[in-house]
PDB file of C-alpha atoms in Angstrom:
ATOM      1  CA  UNK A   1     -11.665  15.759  28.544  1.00 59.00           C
ATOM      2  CA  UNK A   2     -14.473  17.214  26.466  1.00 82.00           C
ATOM      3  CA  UNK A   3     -16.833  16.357  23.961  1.00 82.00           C
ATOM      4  CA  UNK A   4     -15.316  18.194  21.787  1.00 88.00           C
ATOM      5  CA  UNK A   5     -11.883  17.099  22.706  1.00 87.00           C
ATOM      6  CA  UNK A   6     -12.822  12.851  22.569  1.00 87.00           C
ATOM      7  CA  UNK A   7     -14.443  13.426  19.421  1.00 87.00           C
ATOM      8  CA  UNK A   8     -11.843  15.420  17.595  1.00 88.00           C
ATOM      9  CA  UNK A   9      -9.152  13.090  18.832  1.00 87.00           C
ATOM     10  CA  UNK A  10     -11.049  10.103  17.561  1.00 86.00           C
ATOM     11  CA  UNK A  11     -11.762  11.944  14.307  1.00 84.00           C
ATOM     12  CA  UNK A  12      -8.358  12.230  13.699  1.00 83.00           C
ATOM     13  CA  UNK A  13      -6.949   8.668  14.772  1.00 83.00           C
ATOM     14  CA  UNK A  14      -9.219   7.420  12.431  1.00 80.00           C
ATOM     15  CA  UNK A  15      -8.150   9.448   9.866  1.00 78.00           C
ATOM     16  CA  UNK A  16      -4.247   8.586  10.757  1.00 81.00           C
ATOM     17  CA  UNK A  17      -5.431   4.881  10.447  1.00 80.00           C
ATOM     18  CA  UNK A  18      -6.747   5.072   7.562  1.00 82.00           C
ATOM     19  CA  UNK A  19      -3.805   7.003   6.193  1.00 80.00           C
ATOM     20  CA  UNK A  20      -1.302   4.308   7.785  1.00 82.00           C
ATOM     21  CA  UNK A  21      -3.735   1.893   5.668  1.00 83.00           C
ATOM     22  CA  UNK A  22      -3.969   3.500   2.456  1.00 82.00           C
ATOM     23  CA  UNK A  23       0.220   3.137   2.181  1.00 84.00           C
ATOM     24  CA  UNK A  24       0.188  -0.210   3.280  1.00 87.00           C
ATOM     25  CA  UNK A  25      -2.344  -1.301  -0.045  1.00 84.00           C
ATOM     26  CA  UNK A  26       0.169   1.047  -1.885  1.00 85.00           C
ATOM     27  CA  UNK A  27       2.729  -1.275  -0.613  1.00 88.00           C
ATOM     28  CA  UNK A  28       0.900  -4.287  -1.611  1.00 88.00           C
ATOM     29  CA  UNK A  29       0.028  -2.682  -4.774  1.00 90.00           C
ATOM     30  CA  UNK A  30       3.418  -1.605  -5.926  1.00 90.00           C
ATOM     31  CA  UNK A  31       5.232  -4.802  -5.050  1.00 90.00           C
ATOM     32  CA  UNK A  32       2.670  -7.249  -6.414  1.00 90.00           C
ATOM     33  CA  UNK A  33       3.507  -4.374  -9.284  1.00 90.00           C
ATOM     34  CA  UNK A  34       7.216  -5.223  -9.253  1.00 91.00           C
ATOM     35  CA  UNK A  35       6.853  -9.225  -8.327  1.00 91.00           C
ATOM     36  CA  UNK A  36       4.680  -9.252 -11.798  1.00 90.00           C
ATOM     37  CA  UNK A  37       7.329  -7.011 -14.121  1.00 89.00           C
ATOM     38  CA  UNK A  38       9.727  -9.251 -12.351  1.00 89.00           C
ATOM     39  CA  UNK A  39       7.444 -12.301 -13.658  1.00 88.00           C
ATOM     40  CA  UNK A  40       7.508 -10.584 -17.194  1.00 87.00           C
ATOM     41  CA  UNK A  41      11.275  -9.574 -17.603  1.00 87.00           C
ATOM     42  CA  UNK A  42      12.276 -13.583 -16.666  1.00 84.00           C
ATOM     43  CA  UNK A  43       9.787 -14.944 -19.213  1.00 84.00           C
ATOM     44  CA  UNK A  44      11.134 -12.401 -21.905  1.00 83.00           C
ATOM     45  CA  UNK A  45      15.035 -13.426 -20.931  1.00 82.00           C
ATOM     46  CA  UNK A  46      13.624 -17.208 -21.239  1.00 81.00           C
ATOM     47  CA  UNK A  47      11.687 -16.691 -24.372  1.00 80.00           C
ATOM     48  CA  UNK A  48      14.727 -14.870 -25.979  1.00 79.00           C
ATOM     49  CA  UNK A  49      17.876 -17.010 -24.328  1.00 75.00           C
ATOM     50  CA  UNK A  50      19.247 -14.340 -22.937  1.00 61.00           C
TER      51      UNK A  50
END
């Protein structure tokens, strides 16, 4: 295994992990997202008596 080799390899598992990562916050993101419109929609039905 080269220099050259090791380095790209680690170059590029960090950049897969940091990928993988990136989603996951998406994830996080999007369903605190949804949890919150979720939040909204049952105060709106409560509010109106629907």
């Amino acid at each position: 295994l080269s220099i050259d080799m090791y380095v790209r390899s680690v170059a590029l598992r960090a950049l897969t992990v940091s990928e993988k990562n990136r989603f996951t916050i998406l994830d996080i993101y999007w369903s605190n997202v949804k949890a919150y419109i979720g939040m909204m929609n049952i105060k709106v039905a409560i509010f109106t008596g629907v």
